Tab-separated table of C-alpha atoms and ligand atoms in Angstrom:
chain	number	residue	atom	x	y	z
X	1	UNK	CA	-32.710	-14.159	13.244
X	2	UNK	CA	-31.944	-17.476	11.019
X	3	UNK	CA	-33.490	-17.897	8.273
X	4	UNK	CA	-34.612	-21.333	6.663
X	5	UNK	CA	-33.057	-21.576	2.998
X	6	UNK	CA	-36.166	-23.823	1.373
X	7	UNK	CA	-35.003	-26.309	-0.759
X	8	UNK	CA	-38.714	-27.157	-1.600
X	9	UNK	CA	-40.165	-23.782	-3.428
X	10	UNK	CA	-43.172	-24.613	-6.467
X	11	UNK	CA	-43.036	-22.619	-9.706
X	12	UNK	CA	-46.354	-22.302	-8.249
X	13	UNK	CA	-44.932	-20.604	-5.599
X	14	UNK	CA	-42.461	-18.425	-6.943
X	15	UNK	CA	-45.234	-16.740	-9.720
X	16	UNK	CA	-46.857	-16.036	-6.695
X	17	UNK	CA	-43.652	-14.187	-5.246
X	18	UNK	CA	-43.257	-12.467	-8.583
X	19	UNK	CA	-46.491	-11.272	-9.250
X	20	UNK	CA	-46.440	-8.956	-5.585
X	21	UNK	CA	-47.307	-5.281	-5.817
X	22	UNK	CA	-43.349	-4.219	-6.397
X	23	UNK	CA	-43.896	-2.080	-3.760
X	24	UNK	CA	-44.434	-5.887	-1.092
X	25	UNK	CA	-41.790	-8.283	-3.309
X	26	UNK	CA	-38.523	-5.368	-2.445
X	27	UNK	CA	-39.936	-4.921	0.986
X	28	UNK	CA	-39.633	-8.680	1.537
X	29	UNK	CA	-36.479	-9.046	0.177
X	30	UNK	CA	-35.393	-6.022	1.735
X	31	UNK	CA	-36.424	-7.627	4.707
X	32	UNK	CA	-34.585	-10.922	3.840
X	33	UNK	CA	-30.994	-9.201	2.730
X	34	UNK	CA	-31.047	-7.405	6.807
X	35	UNK	CA	-31.049	-11.158	8.125
X	36	UNK	CA	-28.336	-12.485	6.370
X	37	UNK	CA	-25.817	-9.797	5.320
X	38	UNK	CA	-24.309	-6.550	6.443
X	39	UNK	CA	-26.707	-4.262	3.702
X	40	UNK	CA	-23.854	-1.774	2.516
X	41	UNK	CA	-21.495	-4.154	2.222
X	42	UNK	CA	-21.006	-5.330	-1.531
X	43	UNK	CA	-18.891	-8.185	-2.869
X	44	UNK	CA	-16.865	-7.597	-5.542
X	45	UNK	CA	-14.717	-10.010	-8.381
X	46	UNK	CA	-12.715	-9.347	-11.144
X	47	UNK	CA	-13.286	-10.735	-14.717
X	48	UNK	CA	-10.725	-11.735	-16.507
X	49	UNK	CA	-10.626	-14.079	-20.216
X	50	UNK	CA	-7.946	-16.414	-20.104
X	51	UNK	CA	-9.092	-17.850	-23.555
X	52	UNK	CA	-11.109	-15.775	-25.436
X	53	UNK	CA	-13.767	-16.821	-28.764
X	54	UNK	CA	-13.596	-20.176	-31.842
X	55	UNK	CA	-16.045	-21.846	-28.659
X	56	UNK	CA	-17.218	-24.999	-30.410
X	57	UNK	CA	-20.417	-24.351	-28.474
X	58	UNK	CA	-23.795	-22.398	-29.350
X	59	UNK	CA	-25.165	-20.222	-26.656
X	60	UNK	CA	-27.051	-18.221	-28.676
X	61	UNK	CA	-26.669	-15.006	-26.399
X	62	UNK	CA	-22.433	-15.670	-26.647
X	63	UNK	CA	-20.211	-13.368	-28.429
X	64	UNK	CA	-17.569	-16.590	-28.548
X	65	UNK	CA	-19.342	-18.674	-30.355
X	66	UNK	CA	-17.572	-19.963	-33.343
X	67	UNK	CA	-20.891	-20.465	-34.820
X	68	UNK	CA	-21.211	-16.941	-35.410
X	69	UNK	CA	-19.230	-13.981	-36.457
X	70	UNK	CA	-19.246	-11.316	-34.420
X	71	UNK	CA	-15.274	-10.077	-35.272
X	72	UNK	CA	-14.706	-10.805	-31.565
X	73	UNK	CA	-9.992	-11.053	-30.999
X	74	UNK	CA	-10.134	-14.089	-30.306
X	75	UNK	CA	-6.929	-15.094	-27.903
X	76	UNK	CA	-5.040	-18.384	-26.965
X	77	UNK	CA	-4.727	-19.329	-23.558
X	78	UNK	CA	-3.066	-16.799	-21.818
X	79	UNK	CA	0.621	-17.370	-20.404
X	80	UNK	CA	0.800	-17.285	-16.904
X	81	UNK	CA	2.512	-13.839	-16.486
X	82	UNK	CA	-0.182	-12.552	-17.916
X	83	UNK	CA	-2.642	-13.499	-15.855
X	84	UNK	CA	-1.237	-13.088	-12.515
X	85	UNK	CA	-0.256	-9.502	-13.616
X	86	UNK	CA	-3.834	-8.738	-14.405
X	87	UNK	CA	-4.757	-10.308	-10.484
X	88	UNK	CA	-2.226	-7.788	-9.082
X	89	UNK	CA	-4.087	-4.889	-10.359
X	90	UNK	CA	-7.039	-6.193	-9.916
X	91	UNK	CA	-5.629	-6.358	-5.748
X	92	UNK	CA	-4.950	-3.058	-5.704
X	93	UNK	CA	-8.234	-2.408	-7.094
X	94	UNK	CA	-9.671	-3.859	-4.562
X	95	UNK	CA	-11.138	-6.622	-5.531
X	96	UNK	CA	-11.347	-9.955	-3.179
X	97	UNK	CA	-11.497	-12.892	-6.312
X	98	UNK	CA	-10.601	-13.081	-9.251
X	99	UNK	CA	-11.959	-14.808	-12.196
X	100	UNK	CA	-10.543	-16.686	-14.671
X	101	UNK	CA	-12.959	-17.220	-18.036
X	102	UNK	CA	-12.071	-19.761	-21.361
X	103	UNK	CA	-13.899	-20.118	-24.426
X	104	UNK	CA	-14.077	-23.853	-23.576
X	105	UNK	CA	-16.761	-26.781	-24.313
X	106	UNK	CA	-14.465	-27.936	-21.458
X	107	UNK	CA	-11.375	-27.783	-20.658
X	108	UNK	CA	-8.923	-31.251	-22.470
X	109	UNK	CA	-5.764	-32.945	-20.570
X	110	UNK	CA	-3.199	-30.277	-22.379
X	111	UNK	CA	-5.014	-27.402	-20.741
X	112	UNK	CA	-5.259	-28.679	-17.637
X	113	UNK	CA	-1.528	-27.916	-15.317
X	114	UNK	CA	-1.853	-24.810	-16.865
X	115	UNK	CA	-5.734	-23.843	-15.569
X	116	UNK	CA	-4.037	-25.666	-11.922
X	117	UNK	CA	-0.635	-23.174	-12.012
X	118	UNK	CA	-2.972	-20.536	-12.619
X	119	UNK	CA	-5.278	-21.346	-10.126
X	120	UNK	CA	-2.161	-21.475	-7.126
X	121	UNK	CA	-0.370	-18.564	-8.393
X	122	UNK	CA	-3.933	-16.158	-8.002
X	123	UNK	CA	-5.081	-18.204	-4.364
X	124	UNK	CA	-0.811	-16.901	-3.695
X	125	UNK	CA	-1.582	-13.650	-4.292
X	126	UNK	CA	-4.745	-14.126	-0.544
X	127	UNK	CA	-6.817	-13.196	-3.404
X	128	UNK	CA	-10.357	-16.095	-3.324
X	129	UNK	CA	-10.157	-17.715	-7.014
X	130	UNK	CA	-13.045	-18.682	-9.061
X	131	UNK	CA	-13.158	-20.114	-12.440
X	132	UNK	CA	-15.399	-21.123	-15.605
X	133	UNK	CA	-13.874	-23.046	-18.184
X	134	UNK	CA	-16.821	-25.502	-18.735
X	135	UNK	CA	-18.022	-28.631	-18.378
X	136	UNK	CA	-16.397	-30.646	-15.533
X	137	UNK	CA	-15.495	-34.334	-15.013
X	138	UNK	CA	-15.708	-35.609	-11.248
X	139	UNK	CA	-11.384	-36.360	-12.137
X	140	UNK	CA	-11.358	-31.840	-13.332
X	141	UNK	CA	-12.635	-31.150	-10.600
X	142	UNK	CA	-11.002	-32.543	-8.033
X	143	UNK	CA	-7.987	-31.608	-9.405
X	144	UNK	CA	-8.908	-28.174	-9.469
X	145	UNK	CA	-10.713	-27.723	-6.299
X	146	UNK	CA	-7.103	-29.674	-4.769
X	147	UNK	CA	-5.130	-27.076	-6.569
X	148	UNK	CA	-7.027	-25.025	-4.212
X	149	UNK	CA	-9.697	-23.438	-6.830
X	150	UNK	CA	-12.274	-21.508	-4.105
X	151	UNK	CA	-15.618	-21.032	-6.543
X	152	UNK	CA	-16.209	-23.228	-9.884
X	153	UNK	CA	-18.454	-20.844	-12.103
X	154	UNK	CA	-21.225	-22.934	-14.505
X	155	UNK	CA	-24.208	-21.397	-15.066
X	156	UNK	CA	-28.515	-22.938	-15.883
X	157	UNK	CA	-28.700	-19.770	-17.972
X	158	UNK	CA	-32.082	-19.846	-18.725
X	159	UNK	CA	-35.223	-22.765	-17.038
X	160	UNK	CA	-35.104	-25.940	-18.099
X	161	UNK	CA	-37.914	-26.093	-21.135
X	162	UNK	CA	-36.560	-22.572	-22.895
X	163	UNK	CA	-33.040	-24.325	-22.598
X	164	UNK	CA	-33.146	-25.653	-26.198
X	165	UNK	CA	-34.010	-22.204	-27.566
X	166	UNK	CA	-30.421	-20.795	-26.717
X	167	UNK	CA	-28.175	-23.722	-26.584
X	168	UNK	CA	-28.675	-27.171	-28.670
X	169	UNK	CA	-24.869	-28.777	-28.233
X	170	UNK	CA	-24.811	-30.196	-24.243
X	171	UNK	CA	-27.992	-30.067	-22.180
X	172	UNK	CA	-29.774	-29.091	-19.109
X	173	UNK	CA	-28.185	-31.801	-17.779
X	174	UNK	CA	-24.875	-31.672	-18.842
X	175	UNK	CA	-25.158	-28.258	-17.015
X	176	UNK	CA	-26.513	-30.028	-13.156
X	177	UNK	CA	-23.792	-32.996	-13.884
X	178	UNK	CA	-20.997	-29.701	-13.862
X	179	UNK	CA	-22.710	-28.796	-10.399
X	180	UNK	CA	-22.260	-32.172	-8.726
X	181	UNK	CA	-18.881	-32.390	-9.415
X	182	UNK	CA	-18.266	-29.648	-8.445
X	183	UNK	CA	-19.588	-29.725	-4.791
X	184	UNK	CA	-18.721	-33.103	-4.442
X	185	UNK	CA	-15.565	-32.184	-5.138
X	186	UNK	CA	-15.641	-29.297	-2.239
X	187	UNK	CA	-15.991	-26.187	-3.904
X	188	UNK	CA	-18.282	-23.288	-3.542
X	189	UNK	CA	-20.706	-22.389	-6.628
X	190	UNK	CA	-21.235	-20.074	-8.380
X	191	UNK	CA	-24.334	-20.098	-10.677
X	192	UNK	CA	-26.791	-18.537	-12.324
X	193	UNK	CA	-28.055	-17.831	-15.817
X	194	UNK	CA	-29.355	-14.764	-17.839
X	195	UNK	CA	-32.737	-13.254	-18.421
X	196	UNK	CA	-33.633	-10.376	-21.035
X	197	UNK	CA	-33.203	-13.952	-23.818
X	198	UNK	CA	-37.206	-13.432	-25.344
X	199	UNK	CA	-37.866	-16.142	-22.451
X	200	UNK	CA	-40.991	-15.799	-20.354
X	201	UNK	CA	-41.873	-14.949	-16.763
X	202	UNK	CA	-42.435	-18.404	-16.582
X	203	UNK	CA	-39.343	-19.076	-17.104
X	204	UNK	CA	-37.791	-16.906	-15.535
X	205	UNK	CA	-39.365	-18.552	-12.218
X	206	UNK	CA	-38.054	-21.837	-13.070
X	207	UNK	CA	-34.615	-21.029	-13.848
X	208	UNK	CA	-34.932	-19.265	-9.755
X	209	UNK	CA	-36.677	-22.337	-9.060
X	210	UNK	CA	-33.692	-24.587	-10.418
X	211	UNK	CA	-31.386	-22.929	-8.778
X	212	UNK	CA	-33.439	-22.900	-5.097
X	213	UNK	CA	-33.547	-26.070	-5.480
X	214	UNK	CA	-30.082	-27.351	-5.735
X	215	UNK	CA	-29.749	-30.168	-3.157
X	216	UNK	CA	-26.976	-27.110	-1.546
X	217	UNK	CA	-27.410	-23.734	-3.112
X	218	UNK	CA	-25.047	-21.712	-5.205
X	219	UNK	CA	-23.178	-19.579	-2.378
X	220	UNK	CA	-23.206	-17.051	-5.317
X	221	UNK	CA	-26.173	-16.180	-8.116
X	222	UNK	CA	-25.048	-14.447	-10.579
X	223	UNK	CA	-28.163	-12.749	-13.313
X	224	UNK	CA	-27.200	-11.583	-15.702
X	225	UNK	CA	-28.662	-8.850	-18.086
X	226	UNK	CA	-28.264	-10.191	-21.906
X	227	UNK	CA	-25.061	-7.868	-23.361
X	228	UNK	CA	-27.001	-7.964	-26.903
X	229	UNK	CA	-23.908	-8.562	-29.016
X	230	UNK	CA	-23.617	-7.565	-32.523
X	231	UNK	CA	-23.330	-10.722	-34.567
X	232	UNK	CA	-25.134	-13.052	-32.469
X	233	UNK	CA	-28.984	-14.634	-32.701
X	234	UNK	CA	-29.682	-12.844	-29.645
X	235	UNK	CA	-28.229	-9.166	-30.741
X	236	UNK	CA	-31.422	-8.124	-31.414
X	237	UNK	CA	-33.595	-9.201	-29.047
X	238	UNK	CA	-35.960	-6.959	-27.546
X	239	UNK	CA	-35.087	-5.322	-23.869
X	240	UNK	CA	-36.304	-6.612	-20.431
X	241	UNK	CA	-38.539	-4.122	-18.630
X	242	UNK	CA	-36.195	-3.171	-15.622
X	243	UNK	CA	-38.581	-3.815	-13.534
X	244	UNK	CA	-39.143	-7.022	-14.277
X	245	UNK	CA	-35.143	-7.898	-14.275
X	246	UNK	CA	-35.222	-6.226	-10.775
X	247	UNK	CA	-37.839	-8.168	-9.499
X	248	UNK	CA	-35.400	-11.706	-10.893
X	249	UNK	CA	-33.040	-9.210	-8.025
X	250	UNK	CA	-35.629	-9.754	-6.042
X	251	UNK	CA	-37.598	-13.822	-6.036
X	252	UNK	CA	-33.682	-14.340	-6.089
X	253	UNK	CA	-32.994	-12.989	-2.484
X	254	UNK	CA	-36.108	-14.355	-1.286
X	255	UNK	CA	-35.692	-18.126	-2.256
X	256	UNK	CA	-31.674	-18.311	-1.561
X	257	UNK	CA	-31.165	-15.640	1.176
X	258	UNK	CA	-27.924	-17.098	2.332
X	259	UNK	CA	-26.337	-17.063	-1.255
X	260	UNK	CA	-24.371	-14.068	-3.107
X	261	UNK	CA	-26.631	-12.224	-5.806
X	262	UNK	CA	-24.538	-11.280	-8.016
X	263	UNK	CA	-25.701	-8.175	-10.296
X	264	UNK	CA	-24.147	-9.321	-13.435
X	265	UNK	CA	-23.181	-8.772	-16.893
X	266	UNK	CA	-25.513	-5.773	-18.481
X	267	UNK	CA	-24.343	-2.281	-16.148
X	268	UNK	CA	-23.455	-0.804	-18.715
X	269	UNK	CA	-26.596	-0.513	-19.391
X	270	UNK	CA	-28.136	0.224	-15.565
X	271	UNK	CA	-27.999	4.153	-15.051
X	272	UNK	CA	-27.311	4.713	-10.947
X	273	UNK	CA	-30.448	4.348	-10.243
X	274	UNK	CA	-31.291	0.989	-12.102
X	275	UNK	CA	-28.019	-0.476	-9.873
X	276	UNK	CA	-29.319	1.044	-6.348
X	277	UNK	CA	-32.413	-0.548	-7.581
X	278	UNK	CA	-30.805	-4.149	-7.747
X	279	UNK	CA	-28.937	-3.524	-4.305
X	280	UNK	CA	-31.820	-2.735	-2.640
X	281	UNK	CA	-33.745	-5.581	-4.182
X	282	UNK	CA	-31.095	-7.964	-2.549
X	283	UNK	CA	-27.938	-7.705	-4.907
X	284	UNK	CA	-24.681	-7.328	-2.950
X	285	UNK	CA	-22.175	-8.722	-5.119
X	286	UNK	CA	-20.991	-6.922	-8.760
X	287	UNK	CA	-17.299	-7.589	-11.263
X	288	UNK	CA	-15.502	-4.645	-11.222
X	289	UNK	CA	-12.967	-3.697	-13.966
X	290	UNK	CA	-13.903	-1.752	-17.501
X	291	UNK	CA	-14.672	-5.250	-18.869
X	292	UNK	CA	-16.409	-8.454	-18.007
X	293	UNK	CA	-15.037	-11.038	-20.227
X	294	UNK	CA	-15.006	-9.567	-24.083
X	295	UNK	CA	-17.709	-6.331	-23.252
X	296	UNK	CA	-17.587	-3.745	-21.121
X	297	UNK	CA	-18.354	-2.636	-18.403
X	298	UNK	CA	-18.610	-0.108	-16.200
X	299	UNK	CA	-14.835	1.826	-14.980
X	300	UNK	CA	-14.229	1.403	-11.171
X	301	UNK	CA	-14.632	4.847	-10.978
X	302	UNK	CA	-17.842	5.038	-11.342
X	303	UNK	CA	-18.388	1.918	-9.319
X	304	UNK	CA	-16.745	3.188	-6.813
X	305	UNK	CA	-18.614	6.891	-6.924
X	306	UNK	CA	-21.679	5.487	-6.771
X	307	UNK	CA	-20.785	2.947	-3.828
X	308	UNK	CA	-19.264	6.585	-1.797
X	309	UNK	CA	-23.600	8.127	-2.975
X	310	UNK	CA	-24.979	4.860	-1.498
X	311	UNK	CA	-22.405	4.769	1.394
X	312	UNK	CA	-22.111	0.770	0.322
X	313	UNK	CA	-18.164	-1.253	1.106
X	314	UNK	CA	-16.392	-3.916	-0.673
X	315	UNK	CA	-17.224	-6.573	1.482
X	316	UNK	CA	-13.370	-7.407	3.091
X	317	UNK	CA	-11.533	-10.623	1.864
X	318	UNK	CA	-13.473	-13.829	3.139
X	319	UNK	CA	-10.126	-15.330	4.244
X	320	UNK	CA	-10.308	-12.162	7.458
X	321	UNK	CA	-14.067	-12.861	7.905
X	322	UNK	CA	-13.080	-17.275	7.622
X	323	UNK	CA	-9.885	-15.775	9.894
X	324	UNK	CA	-12.054	-13.393	12.425
X	325	UNK	CA	-14.788	-16.390	12.368
X	326	UNK	CA	-11.691	-18.664	14.265
X	327	UNK	CA	-10.226	-16.065	16.646
X	328	UNK	CA	-14.337	-15.172	17.675
X	329	UNK	CA	-14.445	-19.009	18.331
X	330	UNK	CA	-11.714	-19.194	20.249
X	331	UNK	CA	-12.277	-16.407	22.605
X	332	UNK	CA	-15.903	-18.168	23.165
X	333	UNK	CA	-14.860	-21.718	23.667
X	334	UNK	CA	-11.413	-20.058	25.856
X	335	UNK	CA	-14.603	-17.881	28.315
X	336	UNK	CA	-16.831	-21.121	28.111
X	337	UNK	CA	-14.184	-22.651	29.245
X	338	UNK	CA	-13.676	-20.164	31.836
X	339	UNK	CA	-17.326	-20.003	33.032
X	340	UNK	CA	-16.820	-23.732	33.405
X	341	UNK	CA	-13.913	-24.586	35.071
X	342	UNK	CA	-15.505	-21.581	37.765
X	343	UNK	CA	-18.103	-22.944	37.847
X	344	UNK	CA	-17.120	-26.466	38.155
X	345	UNK	CA	-15.522	-25.445	41.611
X	346	UNK	CA	-17.996	-23.556	42.878
S	1	SAM	N1	-17.598	-21.507	-21.762
S	1	SAM	C1	-17.111	-21.678	-20.391
S	1	SAM	C2	-18.926	-22.471	-20.748
S	1	SAM	O1	-20.491	-21.791	-21.097
S	1	SAM	O2	-19.750	-23.367	-19.044
S	1	SAM	C3	-17.422	-20.477	-19.458
S	1	SAM	C4	-17.846	-18.646	-20.192
S	1	SAM	S1	-19.075	-18.247	-21.007
S	1	SAM	C5	-18.685	-16.981	-20.496
S	1	SAM	C6	-19.830	-17.780	-18.596
S	1	SAM	C7	-21.256	-17.207	-18.218
S	1	SAM	O3	-20.804	-16.264	-19.279
S	1	SAM	C8	-22.029	-18.060	-19.638
S	1	SAM	O4	-22.475	-19.164	-19.408
S	1	SAM	C9	-23.402	-16.715	-19.649
S	1	SAM	O5	-24.230	-17.332	-18.685
S	1	SAM	C10	-22.990	-15.553	-19.393
S	1	SAM	N2	-22.445	-14.363	-20.812
S	1	SAM	C11	-21.737	-14.769	-21.471
S	1	SAM	N3	-22.376	-14.689	-22.981
S	1	SAM	C12	-22.983	-14.088	-22.490
S	1	SAM	C13	-23.822	-12.270	-22.695
S	1	SAM	N4	-24.297	-11.823	-23.972
S	1	SAM	N5	-24.725	-11.481	-21.829
S	1	SAM	C14	-25.239	-11.793	-20.677
S	1	SAM	N6	-24.516	-12.946	-20.067
S	1	SAM	C15	-23.417	-13.411	-20.818
S	2	DTB	C1	-22.026	-14.503	-15.926
S	2	DTB	O1	-22.696	-15.636	-14.877
S	2	DTB	N1	-21.427	-13.550	-16.283
S	2	DTB	C2	-19.969	-14.013	-16.238
S	2	DTB	C3	-18.825	-14.736	-15.945
S	2	DTB	N2	-20.136	-15.614	-15.505
S	2	DTB	C4	-18.560	-15.430	-16.330
S	2	DTB	C5	-19.895	-13.354	-18.019
S	2	DTB	C6	-20.576	-12.418	-19.025
S	2	DTB	C7	-19.798	-12.460	-20.281
S	2	DTB	C8	-20.495	-11.910	-20.381
S	2	DTB	C9	-20.046	-11.217	-21.625
S	2	DTB	C10	-18.849	-10.731	-22.406
S	2	DTB	O2	-18.374	-9.872	-21.388
S	2	DTB	O3	-18.484	-12.139	-23.282
S	3	SF4	FE1	-18.223	-21.195	-25.324
S	3	SF4	FE2	-19.639	-21.075	-22.924
S	3	SF4	FE3	-19.823	-19.052	-24.633
S	3	SF4	FE4	-21.414	-21.190	-24.841
S	3	SF4	S1	-20.558	-19.799	-23.224
S	3	SF4	S2	-20.328	-20.179	-26.821
S	3	SF4	S3	-19.465	-22.721	-23.617
S	3	SF4	S4	-17.771	-19.436	-24.196
């Protein structure tokens, strides 16, 4: 069944979705999820920080900002051999996508050749590649696309209204410009945000409206629960009510029916029941492996145990899907040709 993807959501409509009775919202999200995805498959990505700390930006949630003292051990751009070795381990452990993140405002001229080599080498292992390196010019986006980068992650983080409370060193429009450069270079977009940063329901709705109303919706939508890191300005932020988190996932699923919605940072603080509810709400992607960029994530064993309990299987690499789809198309075409050939002769 096809679901129309809308790009004209109003904040009022989206607030209406959020404010439904919980059971109705979950039912709606799960129905849409099943129309578009296998509900028992979850896409699995592994993250690696390829350059850690001393970032010039002032994102209030981030342990890597040079503006805050979080005691983080900083690290220069990793050697390519180390990146390949980590990607191999991720692949052996069942990850289909390898996401490399750097604590940069944007990549500079000197870094680009190293980063492009990383993309090529990881891709040669047969994995999907993703990077998050900060803002990109259209030229940088094209270089990454030419090297074979599949996804670029760049988050809007929150609503336009709440944004100024969280980051002052780059604007919302800067982020939209990078997303446009990524799109026009032909890469897939991974874009989402963080909840639990003291925002209002209006802001969670506002973020999702921005994402859903992009000219093309992001293929991947990470919903991060704030990881409160000591030393950051948000370290003492009040916990978001878990049901508000689940509602955010469900509304993301309804607004972006064809996107993978990622149950992203914050899983270390969530019990199995909470994570299961997030899958029920339509989340179908996770970061896998015991570290995100700098903070802990549940161990791979723990995730596999939960997958087993729930009957969830990791989604296979998309290249396999693309190949299957191509073969299916050839078979259909051959069958059609035969049909029309016979029909012509009849
Ligand atoms: N420096 C690049 C940039 O921000 O454009 C890329 C790396 S940055 C760490 C990637 C994303 O991680 C951020 O946009 C933010 O959404 C998420 N993130 C960072 N710190 C987080 C935290 N403490 N809790 C949840 N998400 C976080
Ligand atoms: C995203 O939305 N979340 C990931 C990824 N994209 C790069 C990062 C989460 C980082 C959490 C804090 C840390 O580990 O440093
Ligand atoms: Fe830098 Fe990215 Fe952290 Fe912001 S989120 S401080 S840009 S590493």
